[in-house]
mmCIF file of C-alpha atoms and ligand atoms in Angstrom:
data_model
loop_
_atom_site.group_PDB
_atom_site.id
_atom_site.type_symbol
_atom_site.label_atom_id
_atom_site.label_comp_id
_atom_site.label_asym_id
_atom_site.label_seq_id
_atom_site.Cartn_x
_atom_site.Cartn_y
_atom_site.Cartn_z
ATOM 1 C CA UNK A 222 -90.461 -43.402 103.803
ATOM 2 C CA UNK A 223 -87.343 -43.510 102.277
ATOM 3 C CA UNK A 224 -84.854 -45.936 103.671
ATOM 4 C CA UNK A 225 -82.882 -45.586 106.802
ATOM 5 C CA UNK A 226 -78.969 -45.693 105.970
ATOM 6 C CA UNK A 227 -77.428 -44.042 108.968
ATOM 7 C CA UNK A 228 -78.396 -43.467 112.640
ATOM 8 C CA UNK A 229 -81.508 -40.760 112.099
ATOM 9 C CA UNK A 230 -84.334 -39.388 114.092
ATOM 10 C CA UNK A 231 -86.804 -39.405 112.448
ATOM 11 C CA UNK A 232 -89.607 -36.414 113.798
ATOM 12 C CA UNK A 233 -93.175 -36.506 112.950
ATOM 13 C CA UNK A 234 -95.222 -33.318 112.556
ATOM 14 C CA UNK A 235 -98.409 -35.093 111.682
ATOM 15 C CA UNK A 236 -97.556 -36.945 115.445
ATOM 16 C CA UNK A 237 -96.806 -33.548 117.226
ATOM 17 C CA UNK A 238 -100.233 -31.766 115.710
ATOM 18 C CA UNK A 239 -102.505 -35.334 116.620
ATOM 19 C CA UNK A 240 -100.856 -34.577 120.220
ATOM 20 C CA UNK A 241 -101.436 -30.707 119.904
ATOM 21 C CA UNK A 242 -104.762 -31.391 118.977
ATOM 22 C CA UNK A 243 -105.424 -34.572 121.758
ATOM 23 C CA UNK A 244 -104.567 -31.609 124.997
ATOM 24 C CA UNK A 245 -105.790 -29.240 123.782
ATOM 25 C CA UNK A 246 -109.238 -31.331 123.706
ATOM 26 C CA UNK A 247 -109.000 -31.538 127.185
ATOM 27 C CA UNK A 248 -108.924 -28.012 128.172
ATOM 28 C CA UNK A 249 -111.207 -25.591 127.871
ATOM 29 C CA UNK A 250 -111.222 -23.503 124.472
ATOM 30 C CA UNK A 251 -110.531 -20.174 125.628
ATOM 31 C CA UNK A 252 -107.624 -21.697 128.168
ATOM 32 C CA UNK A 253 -103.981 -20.471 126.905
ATOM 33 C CA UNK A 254 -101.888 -23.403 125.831
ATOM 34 C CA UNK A 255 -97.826 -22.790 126.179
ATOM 35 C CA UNK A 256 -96.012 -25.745 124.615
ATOM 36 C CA UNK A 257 -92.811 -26.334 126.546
ATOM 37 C CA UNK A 258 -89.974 -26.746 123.694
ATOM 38 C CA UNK A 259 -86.964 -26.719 126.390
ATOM 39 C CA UNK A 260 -84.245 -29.009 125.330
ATOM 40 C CA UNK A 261 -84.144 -28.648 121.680
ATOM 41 C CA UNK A 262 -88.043 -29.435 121.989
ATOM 42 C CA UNK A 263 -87.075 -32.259 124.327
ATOM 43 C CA UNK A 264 -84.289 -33.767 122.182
ATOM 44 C CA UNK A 265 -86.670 -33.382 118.767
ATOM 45 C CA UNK A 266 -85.185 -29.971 116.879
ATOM 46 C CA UNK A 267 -86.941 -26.782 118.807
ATOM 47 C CA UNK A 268 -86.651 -25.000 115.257
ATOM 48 C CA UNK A 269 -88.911 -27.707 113.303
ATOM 49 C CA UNK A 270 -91.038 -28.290 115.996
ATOM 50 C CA UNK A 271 -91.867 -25.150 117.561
ATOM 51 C CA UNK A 272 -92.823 -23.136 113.880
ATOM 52 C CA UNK A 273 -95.143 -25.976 113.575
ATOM 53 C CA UNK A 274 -96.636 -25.403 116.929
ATOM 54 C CA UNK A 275 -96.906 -21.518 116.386
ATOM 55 C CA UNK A 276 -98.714 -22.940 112.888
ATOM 56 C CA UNK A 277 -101.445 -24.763 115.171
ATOM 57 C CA UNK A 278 -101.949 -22.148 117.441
ATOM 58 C CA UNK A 279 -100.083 -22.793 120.063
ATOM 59 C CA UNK A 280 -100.203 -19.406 122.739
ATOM 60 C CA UNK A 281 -97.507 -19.116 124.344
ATOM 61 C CA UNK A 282 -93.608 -20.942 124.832
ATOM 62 C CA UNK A 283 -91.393 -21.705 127.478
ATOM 63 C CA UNK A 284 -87.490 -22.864 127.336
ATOM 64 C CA UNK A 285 -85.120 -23.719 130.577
ATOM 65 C CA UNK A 286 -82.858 -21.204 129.181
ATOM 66 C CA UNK A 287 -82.255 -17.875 127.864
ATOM 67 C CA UNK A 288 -80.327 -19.266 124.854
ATOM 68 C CA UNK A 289 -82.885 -21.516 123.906
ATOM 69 C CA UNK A 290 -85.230 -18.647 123.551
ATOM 70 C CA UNK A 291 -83.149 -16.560 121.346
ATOM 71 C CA UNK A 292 -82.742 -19.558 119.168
ATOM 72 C CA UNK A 293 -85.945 -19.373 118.900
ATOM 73 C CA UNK A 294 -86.748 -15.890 118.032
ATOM 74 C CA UNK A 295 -83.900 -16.783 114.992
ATOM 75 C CA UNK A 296 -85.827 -19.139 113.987
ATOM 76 C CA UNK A 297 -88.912 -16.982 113.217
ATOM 77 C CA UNK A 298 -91.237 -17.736 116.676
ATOM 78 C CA UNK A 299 -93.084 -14.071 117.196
ATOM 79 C CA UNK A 300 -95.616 -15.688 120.304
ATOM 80 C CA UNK A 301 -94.394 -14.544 123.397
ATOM 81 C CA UNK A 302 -91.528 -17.043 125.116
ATOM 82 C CA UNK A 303 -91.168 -17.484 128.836
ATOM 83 C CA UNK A 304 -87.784 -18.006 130.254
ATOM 84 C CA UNK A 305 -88.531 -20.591 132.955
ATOM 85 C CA UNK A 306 -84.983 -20.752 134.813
ATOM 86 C CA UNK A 307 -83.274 -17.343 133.747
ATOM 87 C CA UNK A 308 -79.543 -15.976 135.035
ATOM 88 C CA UNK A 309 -79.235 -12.708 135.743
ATOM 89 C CA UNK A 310 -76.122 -12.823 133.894
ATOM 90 C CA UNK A 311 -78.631 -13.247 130.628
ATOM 91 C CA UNK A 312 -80.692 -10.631 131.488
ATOM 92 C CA UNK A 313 -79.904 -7.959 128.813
ATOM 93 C CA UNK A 314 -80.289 -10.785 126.057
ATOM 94 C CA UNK A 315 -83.609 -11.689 127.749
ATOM 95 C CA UNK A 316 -85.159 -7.765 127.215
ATOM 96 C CA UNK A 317 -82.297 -7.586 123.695
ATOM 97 C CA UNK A 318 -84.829 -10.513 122.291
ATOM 98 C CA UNK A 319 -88.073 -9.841 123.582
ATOM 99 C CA UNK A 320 -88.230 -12.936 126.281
ATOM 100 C CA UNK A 321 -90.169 -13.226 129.138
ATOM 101 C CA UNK A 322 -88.318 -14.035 132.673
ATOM 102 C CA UNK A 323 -89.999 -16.244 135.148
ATOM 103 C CA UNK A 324 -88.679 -14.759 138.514
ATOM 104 C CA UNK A 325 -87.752 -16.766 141.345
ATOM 105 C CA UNK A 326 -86.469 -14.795 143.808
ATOM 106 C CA UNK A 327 -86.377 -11.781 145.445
ATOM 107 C CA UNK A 328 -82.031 -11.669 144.087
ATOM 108 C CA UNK A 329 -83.514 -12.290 140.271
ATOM 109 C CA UNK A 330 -86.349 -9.689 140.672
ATOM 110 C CA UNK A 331 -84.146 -7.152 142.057
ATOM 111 C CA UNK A 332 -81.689 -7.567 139.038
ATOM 112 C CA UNK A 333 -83.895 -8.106 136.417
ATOM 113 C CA UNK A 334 -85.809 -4.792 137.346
ATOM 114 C CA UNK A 335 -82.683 -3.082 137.439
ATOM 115 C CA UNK A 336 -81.733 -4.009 133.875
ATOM 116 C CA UNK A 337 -85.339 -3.470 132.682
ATOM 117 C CA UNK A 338 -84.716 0.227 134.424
ATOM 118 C CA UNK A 339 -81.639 0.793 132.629
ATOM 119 C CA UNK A 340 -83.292 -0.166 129.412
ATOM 120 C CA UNK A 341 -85.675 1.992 129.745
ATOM 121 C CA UNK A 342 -88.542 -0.150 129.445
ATOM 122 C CA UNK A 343 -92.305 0.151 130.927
ATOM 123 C CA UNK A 344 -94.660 -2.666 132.406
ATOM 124 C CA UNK A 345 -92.012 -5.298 131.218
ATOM 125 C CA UNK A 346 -94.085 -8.680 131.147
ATOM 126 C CA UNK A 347 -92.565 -10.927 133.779
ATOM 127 C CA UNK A 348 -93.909 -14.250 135.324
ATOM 128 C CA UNK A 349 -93.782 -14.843 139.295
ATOM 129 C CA UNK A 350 -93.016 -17.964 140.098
ATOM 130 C CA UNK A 351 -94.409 -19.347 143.211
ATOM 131 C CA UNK A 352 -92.781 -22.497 145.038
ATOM 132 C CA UNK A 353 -96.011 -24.371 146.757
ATOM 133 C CA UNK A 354 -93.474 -28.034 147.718
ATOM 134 C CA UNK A 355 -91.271 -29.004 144.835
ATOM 135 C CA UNK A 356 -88.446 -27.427 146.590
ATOM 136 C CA UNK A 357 -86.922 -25.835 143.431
ATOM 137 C CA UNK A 358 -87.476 -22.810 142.375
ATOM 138 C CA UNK A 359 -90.017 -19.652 143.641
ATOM 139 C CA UNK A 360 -91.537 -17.661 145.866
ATOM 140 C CA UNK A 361 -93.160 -18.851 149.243
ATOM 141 C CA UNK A 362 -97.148 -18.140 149.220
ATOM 142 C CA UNK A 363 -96.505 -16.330 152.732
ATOM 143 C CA UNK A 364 -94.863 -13.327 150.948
ATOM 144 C CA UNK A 365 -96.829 -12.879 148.330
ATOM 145 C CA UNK A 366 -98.537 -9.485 149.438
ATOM 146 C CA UNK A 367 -94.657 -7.966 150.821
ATOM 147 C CA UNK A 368 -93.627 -9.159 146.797
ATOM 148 C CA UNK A 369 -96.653 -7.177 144.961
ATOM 149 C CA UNK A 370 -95.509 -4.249 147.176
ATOM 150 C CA UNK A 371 -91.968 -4.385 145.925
ATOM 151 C CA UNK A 372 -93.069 -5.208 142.444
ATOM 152 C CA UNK A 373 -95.290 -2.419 142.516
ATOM 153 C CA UNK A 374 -92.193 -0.032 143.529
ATOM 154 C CA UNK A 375 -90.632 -0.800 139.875
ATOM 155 C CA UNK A 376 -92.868 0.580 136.716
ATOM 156 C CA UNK A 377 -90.342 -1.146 134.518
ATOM 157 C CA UNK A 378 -91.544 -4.360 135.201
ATOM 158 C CA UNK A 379 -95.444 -5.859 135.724
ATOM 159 C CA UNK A 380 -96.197 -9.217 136.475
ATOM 160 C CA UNK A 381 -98.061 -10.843 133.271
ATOM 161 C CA UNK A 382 -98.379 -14.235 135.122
ATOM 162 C CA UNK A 383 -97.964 -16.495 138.608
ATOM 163 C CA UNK A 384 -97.629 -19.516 138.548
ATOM 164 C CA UNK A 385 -96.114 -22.983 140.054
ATOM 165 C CA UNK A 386 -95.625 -26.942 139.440
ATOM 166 C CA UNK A 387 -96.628 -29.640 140.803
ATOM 167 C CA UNK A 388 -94.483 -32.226 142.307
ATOM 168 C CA UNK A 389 -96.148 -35.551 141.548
ATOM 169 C CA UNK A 390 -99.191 -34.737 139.029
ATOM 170 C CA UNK A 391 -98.803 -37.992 137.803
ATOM 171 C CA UNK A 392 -99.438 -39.971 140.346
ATOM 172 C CA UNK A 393 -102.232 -40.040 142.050
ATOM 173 C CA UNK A 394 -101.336 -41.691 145.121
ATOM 174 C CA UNK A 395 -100.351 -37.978 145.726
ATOM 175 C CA UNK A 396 -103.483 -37.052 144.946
ATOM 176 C CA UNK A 397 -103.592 -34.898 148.633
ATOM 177 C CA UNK A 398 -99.926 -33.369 147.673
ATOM 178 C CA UNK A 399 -101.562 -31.830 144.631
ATOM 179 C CA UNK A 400 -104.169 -30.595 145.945
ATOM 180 C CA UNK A 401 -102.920 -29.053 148.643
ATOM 181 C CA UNK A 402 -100.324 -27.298 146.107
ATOM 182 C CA UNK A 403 -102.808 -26.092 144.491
ATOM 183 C CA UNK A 404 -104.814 -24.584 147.797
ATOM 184 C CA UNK A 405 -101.192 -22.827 147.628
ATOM 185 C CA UNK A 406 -100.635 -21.381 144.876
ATOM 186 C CA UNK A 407 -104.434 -20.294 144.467
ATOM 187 C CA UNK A 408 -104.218 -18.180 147.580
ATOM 188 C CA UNK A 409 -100.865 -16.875 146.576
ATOM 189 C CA UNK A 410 -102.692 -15.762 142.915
ATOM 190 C CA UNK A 411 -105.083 -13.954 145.373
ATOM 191 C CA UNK A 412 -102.947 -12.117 147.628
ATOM 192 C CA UNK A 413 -101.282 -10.746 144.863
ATOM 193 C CA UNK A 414 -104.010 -10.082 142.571
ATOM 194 C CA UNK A 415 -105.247 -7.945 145.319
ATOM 195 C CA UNK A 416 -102.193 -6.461 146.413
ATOM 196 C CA UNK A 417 -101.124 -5.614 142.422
ATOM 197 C CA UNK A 418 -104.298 -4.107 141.620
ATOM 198 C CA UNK A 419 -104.790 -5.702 138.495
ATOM 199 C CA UNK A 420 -105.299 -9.733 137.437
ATOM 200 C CA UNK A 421 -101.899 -11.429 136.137
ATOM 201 C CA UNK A 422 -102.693 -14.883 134.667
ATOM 202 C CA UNK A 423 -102.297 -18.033 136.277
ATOM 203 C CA UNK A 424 -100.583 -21.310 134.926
ATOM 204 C CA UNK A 425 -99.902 -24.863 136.910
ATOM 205 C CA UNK A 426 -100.406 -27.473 134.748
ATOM 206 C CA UNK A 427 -97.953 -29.367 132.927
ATOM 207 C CA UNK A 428 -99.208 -32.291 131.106
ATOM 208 C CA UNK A 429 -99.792 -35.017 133.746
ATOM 209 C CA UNK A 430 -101.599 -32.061 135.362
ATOM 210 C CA UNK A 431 -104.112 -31.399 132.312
ATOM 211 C CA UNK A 432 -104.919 -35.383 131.991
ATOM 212 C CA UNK A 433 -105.163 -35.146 136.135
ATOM 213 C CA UNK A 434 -106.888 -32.281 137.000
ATOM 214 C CA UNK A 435 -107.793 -30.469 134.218
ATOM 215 C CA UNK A 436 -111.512 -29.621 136.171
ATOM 216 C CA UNK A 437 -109.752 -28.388 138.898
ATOM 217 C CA UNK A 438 -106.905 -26.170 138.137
ATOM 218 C CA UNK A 439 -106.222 -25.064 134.285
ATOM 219 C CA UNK A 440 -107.004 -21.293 135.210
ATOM 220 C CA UNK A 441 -106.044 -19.293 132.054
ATOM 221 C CA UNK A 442 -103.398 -21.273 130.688
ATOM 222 C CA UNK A 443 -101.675 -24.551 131.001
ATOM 223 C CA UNK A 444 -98.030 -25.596 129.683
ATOM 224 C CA UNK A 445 -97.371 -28.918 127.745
ATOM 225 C CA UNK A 446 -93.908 -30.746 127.369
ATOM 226 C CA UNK A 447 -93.927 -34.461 127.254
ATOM 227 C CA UNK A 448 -97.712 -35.042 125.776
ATOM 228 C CA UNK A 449 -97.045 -32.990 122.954
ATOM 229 C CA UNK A 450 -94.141 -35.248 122.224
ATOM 230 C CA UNK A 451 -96.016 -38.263 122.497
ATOM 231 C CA UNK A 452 -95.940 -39.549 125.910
ATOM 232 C CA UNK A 453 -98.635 -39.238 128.519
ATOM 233 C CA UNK A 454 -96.633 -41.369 131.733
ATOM 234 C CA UNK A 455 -99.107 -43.873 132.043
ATOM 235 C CA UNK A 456 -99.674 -46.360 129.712
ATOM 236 C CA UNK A 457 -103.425 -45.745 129.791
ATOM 237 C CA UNK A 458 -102.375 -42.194 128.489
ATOM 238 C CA UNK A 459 -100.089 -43.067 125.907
ATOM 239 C CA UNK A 460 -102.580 -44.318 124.158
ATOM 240 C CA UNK A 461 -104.276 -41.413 123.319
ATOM 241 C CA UNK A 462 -101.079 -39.971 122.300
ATOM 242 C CA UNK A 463 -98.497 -40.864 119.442
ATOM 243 C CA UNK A 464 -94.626 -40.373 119.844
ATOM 244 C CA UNK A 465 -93.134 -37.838 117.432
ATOM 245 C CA UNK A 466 -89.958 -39.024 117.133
ATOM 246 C CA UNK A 467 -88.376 -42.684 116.098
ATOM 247 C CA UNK A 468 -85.009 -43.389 116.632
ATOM 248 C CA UNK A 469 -83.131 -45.524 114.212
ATOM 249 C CA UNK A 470 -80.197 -47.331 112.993
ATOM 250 C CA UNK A 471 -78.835 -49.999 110.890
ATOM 251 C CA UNK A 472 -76.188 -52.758 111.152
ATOM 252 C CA UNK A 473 -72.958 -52.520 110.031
ATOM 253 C CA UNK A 474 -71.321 -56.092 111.063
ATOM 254 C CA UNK A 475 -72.980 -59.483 112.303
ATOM 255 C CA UNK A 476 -70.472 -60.946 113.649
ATOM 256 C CA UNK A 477 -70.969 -65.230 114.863
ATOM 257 C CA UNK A 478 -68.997 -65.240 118.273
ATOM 258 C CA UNK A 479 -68.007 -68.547 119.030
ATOM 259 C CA UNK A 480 -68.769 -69.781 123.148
ATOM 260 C CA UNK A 481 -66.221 -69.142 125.268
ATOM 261 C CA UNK A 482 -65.439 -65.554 123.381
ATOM 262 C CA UNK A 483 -66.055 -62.157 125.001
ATOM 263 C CA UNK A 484 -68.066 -58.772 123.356
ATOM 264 C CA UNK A 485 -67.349 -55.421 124.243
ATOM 265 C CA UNK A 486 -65.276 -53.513 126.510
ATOM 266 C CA UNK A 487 -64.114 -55.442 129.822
ATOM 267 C CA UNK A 488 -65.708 -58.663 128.236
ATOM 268 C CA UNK A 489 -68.634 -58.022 130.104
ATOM 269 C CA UNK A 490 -70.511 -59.950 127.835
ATOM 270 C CA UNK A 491 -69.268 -64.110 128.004
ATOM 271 C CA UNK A 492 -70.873 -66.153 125.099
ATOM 272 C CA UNK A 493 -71.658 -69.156 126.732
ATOM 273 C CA UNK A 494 -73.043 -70.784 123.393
ATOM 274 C CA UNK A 495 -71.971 -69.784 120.114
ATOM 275 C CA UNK A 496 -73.900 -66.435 119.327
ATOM 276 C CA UNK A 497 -74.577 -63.982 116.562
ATOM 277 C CA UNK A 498 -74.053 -60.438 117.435
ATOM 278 C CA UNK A 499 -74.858 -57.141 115.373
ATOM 279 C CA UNK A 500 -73.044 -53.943 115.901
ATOM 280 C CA UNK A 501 -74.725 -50.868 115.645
ATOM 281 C CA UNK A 502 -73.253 -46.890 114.652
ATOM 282 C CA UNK A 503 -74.895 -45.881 117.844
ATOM 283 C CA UNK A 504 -73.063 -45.532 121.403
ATOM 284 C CA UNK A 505 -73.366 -43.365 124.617
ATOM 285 C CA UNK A 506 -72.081 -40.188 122.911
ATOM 286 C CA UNK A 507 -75.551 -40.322 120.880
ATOM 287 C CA UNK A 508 -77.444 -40.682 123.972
ATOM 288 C CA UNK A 509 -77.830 -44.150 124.736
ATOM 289 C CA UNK A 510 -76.416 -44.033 128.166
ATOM 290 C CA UNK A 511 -74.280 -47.398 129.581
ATOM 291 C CA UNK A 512 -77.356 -48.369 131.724
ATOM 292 C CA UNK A 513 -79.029 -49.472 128.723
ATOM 293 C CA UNK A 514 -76.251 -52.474 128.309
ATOM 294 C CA UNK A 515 -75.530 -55.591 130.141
ATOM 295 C CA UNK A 516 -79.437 -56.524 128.669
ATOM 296 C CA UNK A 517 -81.448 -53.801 130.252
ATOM 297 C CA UNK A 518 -82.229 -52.334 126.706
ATOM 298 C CA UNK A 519 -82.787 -53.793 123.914
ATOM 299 C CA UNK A 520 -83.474 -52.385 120.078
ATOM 300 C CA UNK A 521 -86.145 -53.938 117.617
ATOM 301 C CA UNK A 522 -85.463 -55.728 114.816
ATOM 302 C CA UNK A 523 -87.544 -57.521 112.189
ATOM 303 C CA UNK A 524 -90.155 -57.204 115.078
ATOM 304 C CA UNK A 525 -87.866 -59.203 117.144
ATOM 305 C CA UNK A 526 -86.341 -58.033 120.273
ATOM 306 C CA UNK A 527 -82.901 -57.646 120.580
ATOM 307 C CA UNK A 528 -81.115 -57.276 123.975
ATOM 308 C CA UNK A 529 -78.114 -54.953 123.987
ATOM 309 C CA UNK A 530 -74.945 -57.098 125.033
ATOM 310 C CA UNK A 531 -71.809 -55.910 126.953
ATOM 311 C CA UNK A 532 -70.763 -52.203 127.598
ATOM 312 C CA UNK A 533 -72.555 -49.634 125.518
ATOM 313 C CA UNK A 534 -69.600 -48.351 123.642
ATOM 314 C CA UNK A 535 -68.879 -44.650 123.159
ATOM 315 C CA UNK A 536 -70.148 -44.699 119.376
ATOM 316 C CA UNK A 537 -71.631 -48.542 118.933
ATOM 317 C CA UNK A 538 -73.329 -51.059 120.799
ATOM 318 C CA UNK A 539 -74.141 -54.688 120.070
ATOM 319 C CA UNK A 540 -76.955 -56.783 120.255
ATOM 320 C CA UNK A 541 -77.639 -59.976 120.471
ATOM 321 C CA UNK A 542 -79.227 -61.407 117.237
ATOM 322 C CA UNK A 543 -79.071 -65.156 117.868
ATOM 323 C CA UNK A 544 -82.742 -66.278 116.031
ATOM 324 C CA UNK A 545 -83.455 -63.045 114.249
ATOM 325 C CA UNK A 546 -82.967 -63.305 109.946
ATOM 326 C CA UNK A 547 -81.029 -59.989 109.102
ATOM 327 C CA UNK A 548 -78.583 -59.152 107.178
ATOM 328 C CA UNK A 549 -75.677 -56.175 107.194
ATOM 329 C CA UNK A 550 -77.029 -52.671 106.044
ATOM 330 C CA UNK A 551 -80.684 -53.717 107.410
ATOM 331 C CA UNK A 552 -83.017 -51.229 109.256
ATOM 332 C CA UNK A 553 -82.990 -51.422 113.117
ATOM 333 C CA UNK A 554 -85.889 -49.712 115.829
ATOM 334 C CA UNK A 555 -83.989 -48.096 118.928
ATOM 335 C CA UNK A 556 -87.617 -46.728 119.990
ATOM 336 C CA UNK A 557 -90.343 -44.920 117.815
ATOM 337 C CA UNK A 558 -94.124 -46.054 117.627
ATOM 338 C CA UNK A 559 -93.895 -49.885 118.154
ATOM 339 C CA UNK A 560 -91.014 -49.908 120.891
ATOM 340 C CA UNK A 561 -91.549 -46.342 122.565
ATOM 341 C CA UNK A 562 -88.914 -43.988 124.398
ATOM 342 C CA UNK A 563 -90.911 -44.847 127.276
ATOM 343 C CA UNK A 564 -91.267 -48.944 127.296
ATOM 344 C CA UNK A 565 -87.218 -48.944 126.724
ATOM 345 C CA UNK A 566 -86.525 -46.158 129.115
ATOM 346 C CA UNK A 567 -88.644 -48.224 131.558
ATOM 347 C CA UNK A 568 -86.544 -51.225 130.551
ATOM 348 C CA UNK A 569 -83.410 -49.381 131.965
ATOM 349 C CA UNK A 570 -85.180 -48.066 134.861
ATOM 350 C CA UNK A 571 -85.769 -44.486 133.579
ATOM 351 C CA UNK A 572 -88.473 -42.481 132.215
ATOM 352 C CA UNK A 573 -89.028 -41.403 128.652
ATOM 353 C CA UNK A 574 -88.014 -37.536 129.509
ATOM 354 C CA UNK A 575 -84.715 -38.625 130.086
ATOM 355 C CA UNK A 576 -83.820 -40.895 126.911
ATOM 356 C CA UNK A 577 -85.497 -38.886 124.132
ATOM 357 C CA UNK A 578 -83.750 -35.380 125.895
ATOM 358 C CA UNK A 579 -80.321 -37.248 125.792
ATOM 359 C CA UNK A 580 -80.177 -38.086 122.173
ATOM 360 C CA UNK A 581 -77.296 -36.001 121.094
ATOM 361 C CA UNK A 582 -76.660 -33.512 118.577
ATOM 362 C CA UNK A 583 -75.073 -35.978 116.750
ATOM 363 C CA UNK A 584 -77.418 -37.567 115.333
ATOM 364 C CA UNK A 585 -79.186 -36.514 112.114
ATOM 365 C CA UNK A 586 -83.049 -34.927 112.583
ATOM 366 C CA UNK A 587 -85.597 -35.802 109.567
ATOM 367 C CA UNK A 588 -88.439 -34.608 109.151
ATOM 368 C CA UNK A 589 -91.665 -36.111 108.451
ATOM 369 C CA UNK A 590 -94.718 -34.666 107.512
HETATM 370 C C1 PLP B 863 -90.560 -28.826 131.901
HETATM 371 C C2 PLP B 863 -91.640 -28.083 132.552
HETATM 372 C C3 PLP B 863 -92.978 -28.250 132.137
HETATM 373 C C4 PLP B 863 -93.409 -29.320 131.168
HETATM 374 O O1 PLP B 863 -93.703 -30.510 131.862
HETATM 375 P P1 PLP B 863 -94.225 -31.817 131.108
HETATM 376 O O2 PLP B 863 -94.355 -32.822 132.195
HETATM 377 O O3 PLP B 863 -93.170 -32.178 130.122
HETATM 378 O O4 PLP B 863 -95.505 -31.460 130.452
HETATM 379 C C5 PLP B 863 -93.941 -27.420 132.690
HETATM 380 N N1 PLP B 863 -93.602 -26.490 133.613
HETATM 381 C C6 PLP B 863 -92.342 -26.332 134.058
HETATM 382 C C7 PLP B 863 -92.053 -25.311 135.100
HETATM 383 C C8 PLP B 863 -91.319 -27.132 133.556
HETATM 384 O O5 PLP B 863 -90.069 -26.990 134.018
#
C-alpha cells in the first residue's frame, strides 16, 4: 500500500465482498438481498461501492433520496433502486430515471400516481411502506385493506413490495418489540395480498435484523447497510465482519508545549507538564465532530493511542503524543481495521453509523482492491 501523504480514506473492496459474502451466508439462497448504499454508501463513495456490489450479485438497492439514485443510474447501476424517503417534488425524476418510490402515505401515493398517470406509465413498481412502531414513516397495518382498494383504483402504479423496520433489532432486550412488529407487518402483508389480488414481496430486515432473526422474518428479501460496511453493532458481530474503509492522516507539526501553555481554541487544553503535541490536517469540516475533543477520541499512532487534546478545530486537531516516537510527515490511524469507526465512535458516545456517514466530501476516497 502505497504511503499515506494526505488525509485519505482508504475503501476496501476485498472488505465490502468478505461482508457481501458473510450476510448473505446467513440468509437463505433464493432470499433477495438489497444493499442499502444511502449516504454516498454510508460515507464510502456510492459509485465505487455499489458497481462492485451489482458485480457480486447484489438484487436490489435502496438510497434515502431521489438524487442519490440518479447518481447512481450515472454511474452505470441497471438493478432496480428503491427510493426509501421520496418527495413528491422528485417525483418526475424518480419515473425520468427508472427509480422505485417507497410510499408512505396516503399524500405521497396520491401524487406519485398522479405523475405516474400523466406519464403514461402501467403497473409502475412501487413499495408500500408499512409503519408497525418506529414512528417514522408508513402506513398503519389497520388500513391496509382501504389502501389495496385505492391502489387498485390506479393501473399506473402496482405495488412490487411492503415492507417495514424495526425499531431496536439490535437489541435484544427488545426482543418482544420485534416481534410484535413483526406480528404487524405480517398481517398487514396479508390483508393486502388478499385485497391486491396478487403477492407483492416482503422486506424487514436490515442487518441487525438478519444476524437477529434471520429464522423468523427474511421473507423474500432483506436490505443491508452497516454489515456490508463492516460493522455488525455488537462486538460479537464485528467479528465476523471487516470494516471497508480506514481513515487516515499524517502529522504536519509536533510541537513540545511547555506546562503552563494552552492548545487549541479557548485553551481548553492546560499543559500541566511539559507535553508534546502533533497536529493533524483533519478538523470538524472533514467529519470529526467537536465531541471527539477534550480526550473523548483519540487517533492511533505507532500502535499507540493518542487522545485528541483541546477543541477539534475546523480543519486540524491535536493530539497528545507525550511517549509515542514519531516524527513530522509520519502515518496516523483515525479508525480502520485495528481502531474501528465503531470502538472510537463509542469512545465519543456515538455509534459507528454516525462517524463513518459524516466524513466529508473533502476528503480524498482510494480505492483498494
Ligand atoms: C438505512 C436503512 C436500512 C439499513 O439499515 P442497516 O442497519 O444499516 O443495515 C434498512 N432499511 C431502511 C428503511 C433504512 O432506512
Amino acid at each position: 500500500m502505497s504511503k499515506v501523504r494526505e488525509t485519505v480514506l482508504e475503501i476496501d473492496l476485498g472488505a465490502l465482498e468478505a461482508n457481501y459474502r458473510y450476510l448473505r451466508s446467513r440468509i437463505a439462497a433464493d432470499t433477495k438481498f438489497l444493499a442499502v448504499v444511502k449516504a454516498y454508501a454510508y460515507g464510502s463513495s456510492s459509485q465505487q461501492v455499489a458497481l462492485k456490489l451489482q458485480e457480486l450479485g447484489a438484487d436490489y438497492f435502496a438510497v434515502a433520496y431521489t438524487k442519490e439514485g440518479m447518481a447512481l443510474r450515472a454511474a452505470g447501476i441497471t438493478k432496480p433502486i428503491l427510493v426509501l424517503h421520496p418527495l413528491p417534488v422528485h417525483f418526475e425524476e424518480i419515473i425520468d430515471n427508472c427509480l422505485e418510490p417507497a410510499l408512505y402515505n396516503h399524500k405521497v401515493l396520491g401524487e406519485f400516481a398522479e405523475v405516474a398517470t400523466q406519464k403514461n406509465t402501467k403497473d409502475y413498481p412501487v413499495h408500500i411502506k408499512f409503519n408497525t412502531g418506529l414512528n417514522r414513516l408508513g402506513f398503519d397495518q389497520e388500513g391496509a385493506e382501504a389502501l389495496a382498494e385505492v391502489i387498485l383504483g390506479q393501473s399506473a402504479i402496482k405495488v412490487r413490495s411492503v415492507f417495514s423496520h424495526l425499531a431496536a433489532s439490535e437489541d435484544l432486550a427488545e426482543e418482544a418489540f420485534t416481534l410484535q412488529q413483526i406480528d404487524t407487518f405480517e398481517l398487514a402483508a396479508r390483508q393486502m395480498t388478499k385485497a391486491l389480488g396478487y403477492t407483492p414481496m416482503r422486506h424487514m430486515l436490515n442487518t441487525s435484523g438478519i444476524l437477529n432473526y434471520a429464522k423468523r422474518a427474511q421473507y423474500e428479501m432483506v436490505r443491508s447497510g452497516i454489515g456490508l460496511y463492516g460493522f455488525g453493532n455488537e462486538l460479537q458481530y464485528d467479528l465476523d465482519l471487516q470494516p471497508v474503509v480506514s481513515l487516515k492522516s499524517v502529522i504536519s507539526q509536533i510541537h513540545h508545549v511547555p506546562e503552563g501553555q494552552s492548545v487549541g481554541y479557548n485553551r481548553k487544553y492546560q499543559a500541566h507538564a511539559p507535553v508534546k503535541t502533533a497536529t493533524i490536517p483533519l478538523g470538524h469540516a472533514d467529519g470529526i465532530s467537536r465531541i471527539y475533543g477534550n480526550k473523548k477520541g483519540f487517533l492511533t499512532i505507532k500502535g499507540k493511542r493518542a487522545p485528541i487534546i483541546g477543541n477539534v478545530c475546523m480543519d486540524m486537531l491535536m493530539v497528545d503524543i507525550t511517549g509515542i516516537d514519531c516524527e513530522e510527515g509520519d502515518e496516523v490511524l483515525v479508525f480502520g481495521k485495528e481502531t474501528t469507526a465503531a470502538t472510537l465512535a463509542a469512545a465519543a458516545g456515538t455509534i459507528s453509523y454516525e462517524l463513518i456517514t459524516a466524513i466529508s466530501q473533502r476528503v480524498k476516497r482510494v480505492i483498494v482492491d
